[in-house]
Structure formats: structure tokens, C-alpha cells
Coordinates of C-alpha atoms and ligand atoms in Angstrom, one line a residue:
M21 CA 167.3 -97.0 -57.5
S22 CA 168.7 -100.4 -58.0
D23 CA 170.4 -100.3 -54.7
L24 CA 167.0 -100.3 -53.1
H25 CA 166.1 -103.7 -54.6
P26 CA 166.6 -106.6 -52.3
A27 CA 168.7 -109.3 -53.9
A28 CA 165.9 -111.8 -54.1
S29 CA 163.6 -109.5 -56.0
P30 CA 163.7 -111.0 -59.5
A31 CA 162.4 -114.3 -58.3
I32 CA 159.8 -112.6 -56.1
E33 CA 158.7 -110.3 -59.0
T34 CA 158.2 -113.4 -61.2
A35 CA 156.3 -115.2 -58.4
V36 CA 154.0 -112.2 -57.9
Q37 CA 153.5 -111.8 -61.6
N38 CA 152.5 -115.5 -61.9
V39 CA 149.7 -115.2 -59.3
L40 CA 148.1 -112.0 -60.5
S41 CA 145.5 -113.4 -62.9
E42 CA 144.2 -115.9 -60.3
A43 CA 144.2 -113.1 -57.8
R44 CA 142.1 -111.0 -60.1
A45 CA 139.6 -113.8 -60.6
D46 CA 139.4 -114.3 -56.8
L47 CA 139.0 -110.6 -56.2
E48 CA 136.1 -110.5 -58.7
A49 CA 134.4 -113.4 -57.0
L50 CA 134.6 -111.6 -53.7
V51 CA 133.3 -108.3 -55.1
R52 CA 130.3 -110.2 -56.5
I53 CA 129.2 -110.9 -52.8
P54 CA 127.4 -107.8 -51.5
S55 CA 128.8 -108.1 -47.9
I56 CA 127.2 -105.0 -46.5
W57 CA 127.1 -106.0 -42.9
A58 CA 125.5 -102.8 -41.8
D59 CA 122.4 -103.7 -43.9
P60 CA 120.4 -106.5 -42.1
A61 CA 119.3 -107.7 -45.6
H62 CA 122.9 -108.6 -46.4
R63 CA 123.9 -110.5 -43.2
D64 CA 123.8 -113.8 -45.1
D65 CA 126.0 -112.3 -47.8
T66 CA 128.5 -111.2 -45.2
H67 CA 128.6 -114.8 -43.9
R68 CA 129.1 -116.0 -47.4
S69 CA 132.0 -113.7 -48.0
A70 CA 133.7 -114.8 -44.7
A71 CA 133.3 -118.4 -45.9
A72 CA 134.8 -117.5 -49.3
V73 CA 137.8 -115.8 -47.6
A74 CA 138.2 -118.9 -45.3
E75 CA 138.2 -121.1 -48.4
L76 CA 140.9 -119.1 -50.1
A77 CA 143.0 -119.3 -46.9
R78 CA 142.6 -123.0 -46.8
A79 CA 143.7 -123.3 -50.4
E80 CA 146.9 -121.5 -49.4
G81 CA 147.7 -124.3 -46.9
A82 CA 146.9 -122.5 -43.7
D83 CA 147.5 -124.5 -40.6
A84 CA 144.3 -123.6 -39.0
V85 CA 141.4 -121.6 -40.5
E86 CA 138.5 -120.4 -38.3
V87 CA 135.5 -118.2 -38.9
V88 CA 134.9 -116.4 -35.6
S89 CA 132.5 -113.8 -34.2
A90 CA 131.9 -112.3 -30.8
G91 CA 128.3 -112.3 -29.7
E92 CA 126.1 -110.9 -32.5
G93 CA 129.1 -109.5 -34.3
A94 CA 130.1 -110.1 -37.9
P95 CA 132.1 -113.1 -39.0
A96 CA 135.8 -112.6 -39.1
V97 CA 138.4 -115.1 -40.5
I98 CA 141.6 -116.1 -38.7
A99 CA 144.1 -118.3 -40.5
R100 CA 147.6 -119.1 -39.5
W101 CA 150.9 -120.2 -41.2
P102 CA 153.6 -121.1 -38.6
A103 CA 156.8 -119.2 -38.5
P104 CA 160.0 -120.8 -39.7
P105 CA 162.5 -121.3 -36.8
G106 CA 163.7 -117.9 -35.5
A107 CA 161.5 -115.9 -37.9
P108 CA 159.0 -113.3 -36.7
T109 CA 155.2 -113.5 -37.0
V110 CA 153.3 -110.9 -39.1
L111 CA 149.6 -110.2 -38.6
L112 CA 148.0 -109.3 -42.0
Y113 CA 144.8 -107.4 -41.5
A114 CA 142.0 -106.5 -44.0
H115 CA 138.2 -106.5 -43.9
H116 CA 135.7 -108.3 -46.1
D117 CA 132.6 -106.2 -45.4
V118 CA 131.8 -103.2 -47.7
Q119 CA 129.9 -99.9 -47.6
P120 CA 126.4 -99.7 -49.0
T121 CA 126.4 -98.7 -52.7
G122 CA 124.7 -95.3 -52.4
G123 CA 122.3 -96.2 -55.2
D124 CA 123.1 -98.9 -57.6
E125 CA 121.5 -96.9 -60.5
K126 CA 124.1 -94.2 -60.1
W127 CA 127.0 -96.5 -60.9
T128 CA 128.4 -96.7 -64.4
S129 CA 128.5 -100.5 -64.1
P130 CA 126.6 -102.4 -61.5
P131 CA 128.4 -102.2 -58.1
F132 CA 128.5 -106.0 -57.6
Q133 CA 129.5 -106.8 -61.2
P134 CA 133.3 -106.2 -61.3
T135 CA 134.1 -104.4 -64.5
E136 CA 137.4 -103.3 -65.9
R137 CA 137.8 -99.9 -67.6
D138 CA 141.1 -98.2 -68.4
G139 CA 143.2 -100.4 -66.1
R140 CA 140.9 -100.1 -63.2
L141 CA 138.6 -102.7 -61.7
Y142 CA 135.2 -101.1 -60.7
G143 CA 133.0 -102.5 -58.1
R144 CA 132.0 -102.0 -54.4
G145 CA 134.8 -103.3 -52.3
A146 CA 137.2 -103.7 -55.3
A147 CA 139.5 -101.4 -53.4
D148 CA 138.1 -101.0 -49.8
D149 CA 138.9 -103.5 -48.7
K150 CA 138.7 -106.7 -50.8
A151 CA 141.9 -105.5 -52.5
G152 CA 143.5 -105.7 -49.1
V153 CA 142.2 -109.2 -48.6
M154 CA 143.6 -110.3 -52.0
T155 CA 146.9 -108.5 -51.5
H156 CA 147.6 -110.7 -48.4
L157 CA 146.3 -113.9 -50.1
S158 CA 148.4 -113.2 -53.2
V159 CA 151.5 -112.7 -51.2
L160 CA 150.9 -116.1 -49.5
R161 CA 150.3 -117.6 -52.9
A162 CA 153.4 -116.2 -54.4
F163 CA 155.6 -117.6 -51.6
R164 CA 154.2 -121.1 -52.2
S165 CA 156.1 -121.2 -55.5
L166 CA 159.3 -119.9 -54.0
E167 CA 162.0 -122.0 -52.6
G168 CA 161.8 -122.1 -48.8
G169 CA 158.2 -121.0 -48.8
L170 CA 157.0 -118.3 -46.4
P171 CA 159.9 -116.4 -44.8
V172 CA 157.9 -115.4 -41.7
G173 CA 155.0 -116.7 -39.7
V174 CA 151.7 -115.2 -40.9
T175 CA 148.4 -114.7 -39.1
L176 CA 145.7 -113.6 -41.5
F177 CA 142.9 -111.7 -39.8
I178 CA 140.0 -110.6 -42.0
E179 CA 137.4 -108.6 -40.2
G180 CA 133.7 -108.4 -41.2
E181 CA 132.3 -105.2 -39.6
E182 CA 135.0 -102.5 -40.2
E183 CA 132.5 -100.3 -42.1
S184 CA 130.2 -100.5 -39.1
G185 CA 132.8 -99.1 -36.7
S186 CA 134.1 -102.5 -35.5
P187 CA 131.9 -102.7 -32.5
T188 CA 132.9 -106.2 -31.4
L189 CA 136.5 -106.0 -32.4
P190 CA 137.8 -105.4 -28.9
A191 CA 135.9 -108.6 -27.8
L192 CA 137.4 -110.5 -30.7
L193 CA 140.9 -109.3 -30.0
A194 CA 140.5 -110.2 -26.3
E195 CA 139.1 -113.6 -27.0
H196 CA 141.8 -114.6 -29.7
R197 CA 144.6 -112.5 -28.3
E198 CA 147.1 -115.4 -28.2
K199 CA 146.5 -116.5 -31.7
L200 CA 146.7 -112.9 -33.0
A201 CA 149.9 -111.9 -31.2
A202 CA 152.5 -110.8 -33.7
D203 CA 155.8 -108.9 -34.0
V204 CA 154.5 -106.8 -36.9
I205 CA 151.0 -105.8 -37.9
V206 CA 150.2 -104.9 -41.6
I207 CA 146.9 -103.2 -42.0
A208 CA 146.1 -103.0 -45.8
D209 CA 143.2 -100.6 -45.6
S210 CA 144.5 -97.1 -46.5
S211 CA 145.4 -95.1 -49.6
N212 CA 148.5 -94.1 -51.5
P213 CA 148.9 -90.6 -52.8
A214 CA 149.4 -91.8 -56.4
T215 CA 149.3 -95.2 -58.1
D216 CA 153.2 -95.3 -58.2
V217 CA 153.9 -93.7 -54.8
P218 CA 153.8 -96.0 -51.8
A219 CA 152.6 -94.6 -48.5
L220 CA 152.7 -95.5 -44.9
T221 CA 149.7 -94.0 -43.1
T222 CA 150.9 -92.6 -39.8
S223 CA 147.9 -90.5 -38.6
L224 CA 144.2 -91.0 -38.6
R225 CA 141.5 -88.7 -37.3
G226 CA 139.1 -89.8 -34.5
L227 CA 135.3 -89.3 -34.6
V228 CA 132.5 -88.4 -32.3
D229 CA 128.9 -87.8 -33.4
C230 CA 125.6 -87.0 -31.8
T231 CA 122.0 -86.2 -32.4
V232 CA 120.9 -82.7 -31.4
E233 CA 117.3 -81.9 -30.9
V234 CA 115.9 -78.4 -30.6
S235 CA 112.5 -77.8 -29.1
M236 CA 110.5 -74.6 -29.0
L237 CA 106.8 -75.3 -28.7
E238 CA 104.5 -77.9 -27.2
R239 CA 102.7 -78.4 -30.5
P240 CA 102.8 -76.9 -34.0
A241 CA 101.5 -73.3 -34.2
H242 CA 99.9 -71.5 -37.1
S243 CA 102.7 -69.6 -38.9
G244 CA 100.4 -66.7 -39.8
V245 CA 98.8 -66.3 -36.4
Y246 CA 102.0 -66.7 -34.4
G247 CA 104.8 -66.1 -36.8
G248 CA 106.7 -62.9 -36.1
A249 CA 106.5 -63.3 -32.3
L250 CA 107.3 -67.0 -32.1
G251 CA 110.4 -68.7 -33.7
D252 CA 110.3 -72.1 -35.3
A253 CA 112.5 -75.0 -34.2
L254 CA 114.0 -75.7 -37.6
T255 CA 115.2 -72.1 -38.0
A256 CA 116.6 -72.3 -34.4
L257 CA 118.3 -75.6 -35.3
C258 CA 119.8 -74.0 -38.4
R259 CA 121.1 -71.1 -36.4
L260 CA 122.6 -73.5 -33.9
L261 CA 124.3 -75.6 -36.6
A262 CA 125.7 -72.4 -38.2
T263 CA 127.7 -71.8 -35.0
L264 CA 129.8 -74.9 -35.6
H265 CA 132.0 -73.0 -38.0
D266 CA 133.4 -69.4 -38.2
D267 CA 133.1 -67.3 -41.4
K268 CA 136.2 -69.0 -42.8
G269 CA 134.7 -72.5 -42.3
R270 CA 137.0 -73.3 -39.4
V271 CA 135.5 -75.4 -36.6
A272 CA 134.4 -72.9 -34.0
I273 CA 134.0 -75.3 -31.0
P274 CA 136.5 -74.2 -28.4
G275 CA 139.0 -76.5 -26.8
L276 CA 139.7 -78.9 -29.6
V277 CA 143.2 -80.0 -30.6
H278 CA 144.5 -78.5 -33.9
N279 CA 148.0 -79.6 -35.2
D280 CA 150.4 -78.3 -37.8
S281 CA 151.6 -80.6 -40.6
S282 CA 154.9 -80.7 -42.3
A283 CA 153.5 -82.9 -45.1
P284 CA 153.8 -81.3 -48.6
D285 CA 150.6 -79.6 -49.7
L286 CA 148.3 -81.4 -52.0
D287 CA 147.4 -80.1 -55.5
E288 CA 144.2 -78.2 -55.0
A289 CA 142.9 -78.8 -58.6
T290 CA 143.4 -82.6 -58.3
F291 CA 141.8 -82.5 -54.9
R292 CA 138.8 -80.6 -56.2
S293 CA 138.3 -82.9 -59.2
D294 CA 138.7 -86.1 -57.1
A295 CA 136.1 -84.8 -54.7
G296 CA 133.7 -83.5 -57.4
V297 CA 133.6 -79.9 -56.2
L298 CA 131.4 -77.6 -58.3
D299 CA 133.0 -74.7 -60.1
G300 CA 133.0 -71.5 -58.0
V301 CA 132.6 -73.4 -54.7
E302 CA 135.3 -72.4 -52.2
L303 CA 137.1 -74.8 -49.9
I304 CA 136.6 -74.2 -46.2
G305 CA 139.1 -73.9 -43.4
T306 CA 142.7 -72.5 -43.4
G307 CA 146.2 -74.0 -43.6
T308 CA 147.5 -76.5 -46.0
L309 CA 145.2 -79.3 -47.3
P310 CA 147.1 -82.0 -45.2
E311 CA 146.5 -79.8 -42.1
R312 CA 142.8 -79.3 -42.8
L313 CA 142.3 -83.0 -43.8
W314 CA 144.5 -84.8 -41.3
Q315 CA 145.5 -82.6 -38.5
Q316 CA 142.5 -80.4 -37.7
P317 CA 139.0 -81.1 -36.5
A318 CA 136.1 -81.1 -39.0
A319 CA 132.4 -80.6 -38.2
S320 CA 129.7 -81.7 -40.6
V321 CA 125.9 -82.0 -40.4
L322 CA 125.0 -85.4 -41.8
G323 CA 121.2 -85.3 -41.6
I324 CA 118.1 -83.4 -40.4
D325 CA 114.7 -84.7 -39.5
A326 CA 112.2 -82.2 -40.8
P327 CA 109.0 -82.3 -42.8
K328 CA 109.4 -83.1 -46.5
V329 CA 109.0 -80.2 -48.8
S330 CA 106.1 -81.9 -50.5
E331 CA 104.3 -82.4 -47.2
V332 CA 104.7 -79.0 -45.5
A333 CA 101.9 -77.2 -43.7
N334 CA 101.8 -73.6 -42.6
V335 CA 102.9 -74.2 -39.1
L336 CA 105.8 -73.3 -36.9
L337 CA 107.7 -76.5 -36.1
P338 CA 107.8 -77.4 -32.4
S339 CA 111.0 -79.4 -32.7
A340 CA 113.7 -80.5 -35.2
R341 CA 116.8 -82.6 -34.9
A342 CA 120.1 -83.2 -36.7
V343 CA 123.1 -85.5 -36.6
V344 CA 126.4 -83.7 -36.1
S345 CA 129.7 -85.4 -36.9
L346 CA 133.0 -84.2 -35.6
R347 CA 136.4 -85.6 -36.9
L348 CA 139.2 -85.3 -34.4
A349 CA 142.8 -84.4 -34.8
P350 CA 145.5 -86.8 -33.6
G351 CA 146.2 -86.1 -29.9
Q352 CA 142.6 -85.3 -29.2
D353 CA 141.0 -87.2 -26.3
P354 CA 137.7 -88.2 -27.9
L355 CA 135.7 -87.9 -24.6
D356 CA 137.0 -84.3 -24.1
A357 CA 135.9 -83.6 -27.7
Q358 CA 132.5 -85.1 -27.0
R359 CA 132.1 -82.9 -24.0
A360 CA 133.2 -79.8 -25.9
L361 CA 130.7 -80.6 -28.7
H362 CA 127.8 -81.2 -26.3
E363 CA 128.6 -78.1 -24.3
H364 CA 128.8 -76.0 -27.5
L365 CA 125.4 -77.3 -28.8
Q366 CA 123.8 -76.8 -25.4
T367 CA 124.9 -73.2 -25.0
H368 CA 124.5 -71.8 -28.6
A369 CA 120.9 -72.4 -29.4
P370 CA 119.1 -69.1 -30.0
W371 CA 115.9 -67.8 -28.4
G372 CA 116.1 -69.9 -25.3
A373 CA 115.3 -73.1 -27.2
T374 CA 115.5 -76.4 -25.3
V375 CA 118.4 -78.5 -26.6
T376 CA 118.7 -82.3 -26.1
V377 CA 122.0 -84.0 -27.1
T378 CA 122.1 -87.8 -27.5
P379 CA 125.7 -89.1 -27.8
G380 CA 126.6 -91.4 -30.8
M381 CA 129.9 -93.0 -31.9
V382 CA 133.2 -92.3 -30.2
G383 CA 136.5 -93.3 -31.9
A384 CA 140.0 -92.3 -30.9
P385 CA 142.4 -90.6 -33.4
F386 CA 145.7 -92.3 -33.9
A387 CA 149.2 -91.2 -34.6
L388 CA 152.3 -93.4 -34.8
D389 CA 155.9 -92.6 -34.8
P390 CA 157.3 -94.7 -37.7
V391 CA 160.8 -95.0 -36.2
G392 CA 162.8 -98.3 -36.1
A393 CA 164.0 -101.2 -38.2
V394 CA 160.6 -102.4 -39.2
Y395 CA 159.6 -99.0 -40.6
D396 CA 163.0 -98.6 -42.3
T397 CA 162.5 -102.0 -44.0
A398 CA 159.0 -101.1 -45.1
R399 CA 160.1 -97.8 -46.6
R400 CA 162.9 -99.5 -48.5
T401 CA 161.0 -102.5 -49.8
F402 CA 157.9 -100.4 -50.8
A403 CA 160.2 -98.0 -52.6
A404 CA 161.7 -100.9 -54.5
A405 CA 158.3 -102.2 -55.5
Y406 CA 156.8 -98.9 -56.5
G407 CA 159.9 -97.3 -58.0
N408 CA 159.4 -94.1 -55.9
E409 CA 160.3 -93.2 -52.3
T410 CA 157.8 -94.1 -49.6
V411 CA 155.9 -91.1 -48.1
E412 CA 154.1 -90.7 -44.9
V413 CA 150.5 -89.6 -45.1
G414 CA 147.6 -89.0 -42.7
I415 CA 144.1 -89.8 -43.5
G416 CA 141.1 -87.7 -42.6
G417 CA 139.0 -90.8 -42.0
S418 CA 138.8 -92.8 -38.9
I419 CA 139.8 -96.4 -38.3
P420 CA 139.2 -96.9 -34.6
F421 CA 140.5 -100.5 -34.7
I422 CA 144.0 -99.4 -35.3
A423 CA 144.2 -97.8 -31.9
E424 CA 142.6 -101.0 -30.6
F425 CA 145.4 -103.1 -32.2
A426 CA 148.1 -100.8 -30.8
R427 CA 146.6 -101.0 -27.3
T428 CA 146.2 -104.8 -27.4
F429 CA 149.7 -105.5 -28.8
P430 CA 151.8 -102.7 -27.6
G431 CA 155.1 -104.3 -28.7
A432 CA 154.2 -104.8 -32.3
A433 CA 155.1 -102.4 -35.1
V434 CA 152.0 -101.3 -37.0
L435 CA 152.2 -100.6 -40.7
V436 CA 149.1 -99.1 -42.4
T437 CA 149.5 -99.6 -46.1
G438 CA 147.7 -98.5 -49.3
V439 CA 145.4 -100.4 -51.5
G440 CA 143.7 -97.4 -53.0
D441 CA 144.7 -94.1 -54.7
P442 CA 143.0 -90.7 -54.8
A443 CA 140.8 -91.9 -57.7
S444 CA 139.5 -95.0 -55.9
R445 CA 136.4 -93.3 -54.6
W446 CA 136.2 -95.3 -51.4
H447 CA 132.7 -95.4 -50.0
G448 CA 131.5 -93.5 -53.1
I449 CA 129.9 -94.2 -56.5
D450 CA 132.1 -96.1 -59.0
E451 CA 134.7 -97.3 -56.5
S452 CA 137.7 -98.8 -58.3
L453 CA 141.1 -100.4 -57.9
H454 CA 144.0 -99.5 -60.1
L455 CA 145.2 -102.9 -61.2
D456 CA 148.9 -102.1 -61.8
M457 CA 149.0 -100.5 -58.3
F458 CA 147.5 -103.7 -56.9
R459 CA 150.5 -105.5 -58.5
R460 CA 152.9 -103.1 -56.8
A461 CA 151.1 -103.5 -53.5
V462 CA 151.5 -107.3 -53.6
L463 CA 155.1 -107.0 -54.6
A464 CA 155.8 -104.5 -51.8
E465 CA 154.3 -106.8 -49.2
A466 CA 156.1 -109.8 -50.5
L467 CA 159.5 -107.9 -50.4
L468 CA 158.6 -106.7 -46.9
L469 CA 158.0 -110.2 -45.6
T470 CA 161.2 -111.5 -47.3
E471 CA 163.3 -108.9 -45.5
L472 CA 161.5 -109.3 -42.2
G473 CA 162.2 -113.0 -42.4
G474 CA 165.9 -112.2 -43.0
R475 CA 166.0 -113.6 -46.5
S476 CA 167.1 -110.6 -48.4
Ligands
LIG28 ZN1 138.3 -100.2 -45.3

């Protein structure tokens, strides 16, 4: 596929190769900072990680580097490199906050001690999304050694509360709108289908969740004296939650958007092993895996408040509650979905139980039409860097800020690129980055900026 290689690629490949060991050291330093913004005990760490990112941007000769926040929001970093005359400006996005570890003792090596095994760097944030941060910084670094320097203007925007649902991002975008305006937005916070197959993520599911409480009695009642004529609230709650799916495991809430997908099906065995599915356990839902994961709604129960098994008494429980999470297909209005979920919960409780629904998060799904010169350039340059054609993928997760970017900068082309692969275990135990894929990701972005700057 040599015709796919832009003419400048040998020099760029060398420049990228030359910055990788320093990038690896900087990535490890970032991973050592437990920037779990969602945990109040790690607020200072998140400020430290923003400061570390700002320092890296300064070292790459940014014109202006700021650590900004909106109200009580997390610190974000904005750094700018001016555009050469006539060249476009590209906004490079990633986030420096990370998910909680899920239990440090469950990790093979400690989550905040980056450790290499079999060509992968393990650590919380090694992929999601400190690899995104270092992809952008490595590209900037590579261009410093190349004649002519940066081919485009760059605005680096590194958020600090993505894993908390970006609550103050709309305020940040509004406040810094002029600084952040760009012709192209590159969001390095998604996944590739394999370490040598580049992807553009073109659809993401939305999200609504709620707390549902079922009440049956004014107070606990003796289960021997009253059981048989009185139901208990936990059983009623379980019966209510069971109505969220039909017997095939499809979401049974009426009125939700379901789409088809033309994406090639995923290998079920690989999918099962990546997800850690036990032998004999069936998958739920119908349709291809891309349909079930990216284009259809999904309902899950994330938690229940009920007495601990070790503390039970022989009483009928007066009330019980649960958190229900609903992922939404592209094209779904999240407020319509929220209404449908609430109505379903309110009308399906058994035995006349009282139901109270408290709304939670609301995030819009997103789908983009990757048509036009920027997307063609991305497909071509990514294919050149990875040695395989660029594919379009959806992701089942939700990144509400992408819709926010698209709304704020309607003229910009949005590219959502991969810094993980199916084995990266984002948000899970033993998160990791495939190091050779990281090299390809840096090269891909460097080639993209070169062509966007008209230097190919
Ligand atoms: Zn992320």
C-alpha cells in the first residue's frame, strides 16, 4: 500500500521514532499520578496531573499555556501553537483524569506503578486517556525536529473530569470558545478494533440513569406473621427490574430507538474472552454484536440498597431501591428515553407497590457522517501509519462531550481516534496500552496534521 504513504513519511517516521522513548517516560510519569477526580481524596492529584500536562506543553514551546476550570470543576489545560500562514487550526483533545482502580489488590501490578509486560504498558490511565494526552504531545514533539515545524495551528485541550461525565465542560467551552475554535477536532479517546487496524469512531451511545424506589409497607413486618399475605419490597423491586428485558434479553421498554448496523460482525469468541464471560453463560439480545453494542439500547441494574446478607432479620422489607442505567442508540432523544424509562418503571411494579423515580445523568448519543476531505485525509493517513485500511466503528459507551463539541463548533470536522484496543480493559482491572499501537497512533496523527497543513 505504498501509494497510501504521503511523500514526507520517511522523515516523519524517523521523527516519531525518535520521540518515543521520551514519550514513554512522560506517560509513565503521568500514570504515577492517581488523578481520580471523582474521588474527593484525589482532587489534589488531579491538580498535580493538570500541572504536569501544562509543563509538558510548555516544554514543547506552546505560545500560551493555561490551567483553567469553571466554578468547582476539574482543572483543564489549554495550550496553543499558532498556525503557519494559511494553514488550518486543529484542536487536539484528550483527558488527564482517570477512573477509580476497582480495587488495587486485584491488579497484577499496582495500578499507579506503570509496568511493561509483553509489549503492553499496564497502569490506570495508561490507555484511557493518558495515552491520548501523550499521543498529542508526541506529535508536537516530533514536529519540532522537522524542517518547517508544525504544519498546522494546534490548540491542545486536556480535560480533567471526563470520567465524571464532564459536568462543567459546557461552561468551559463557552468561556474559552474563541481560543478553542478550530477547523478540525481530533478526540483521541476511543478504541481501535485491533492493534494494527485504525478506526474512526462515528457513533456513540447516549445514557440516562435513575434511582427507582419501591415501597410496600410503613415499617418492617414479621415475615412469619405476615408473609404469604403481604409481599416484600425487595421481591417487588426484583420483579419490576425483571420487566426491563424480554426473555431474549432485549430491552423491553417501549418507544426506544433501535438501529441496524452494516458493520461487520465481531468474533464472538474474542468478545467473550475480552469481556471475561464465564463458560456456558449466554449473550443477551439479538442481532449482530455491533448492533447490540452500538446501535441498540441496553438496560442494566448497577446497584441495589438492601440489607446485607450477614445482617438480615426475619422481616418483610418496607422499601428497596436500585439504580437503573440505560444506554441509548444514536438518534435517540435522551429526554424521550428518560420519560420512557420512568413511565415503564412507574407502571410495571407488581402488587400496587408505590414507585418513586429520581432522575440521574442524561447524555445524548452521537453519530457523525464521516464525509468530506478531512475524513478522506484521515482514512488515508491512518491507513498509511497502521498498514491496514481505516474502519468505522461505533462504541457502546457514552462520551457526552463529543456532542457538546459538535454543537459548540458546528463547522469543524470531528475525528474520534483510537488509543486503545479490545485488550486494553478501559475502566477495568489491569488496564494497558499496546506500545506498538501507540507508535502507530502517533505516526497516524503526525501524518494527518502534515496533510491537513498541505505539506504532503
Ligand atoms: Zn476516556
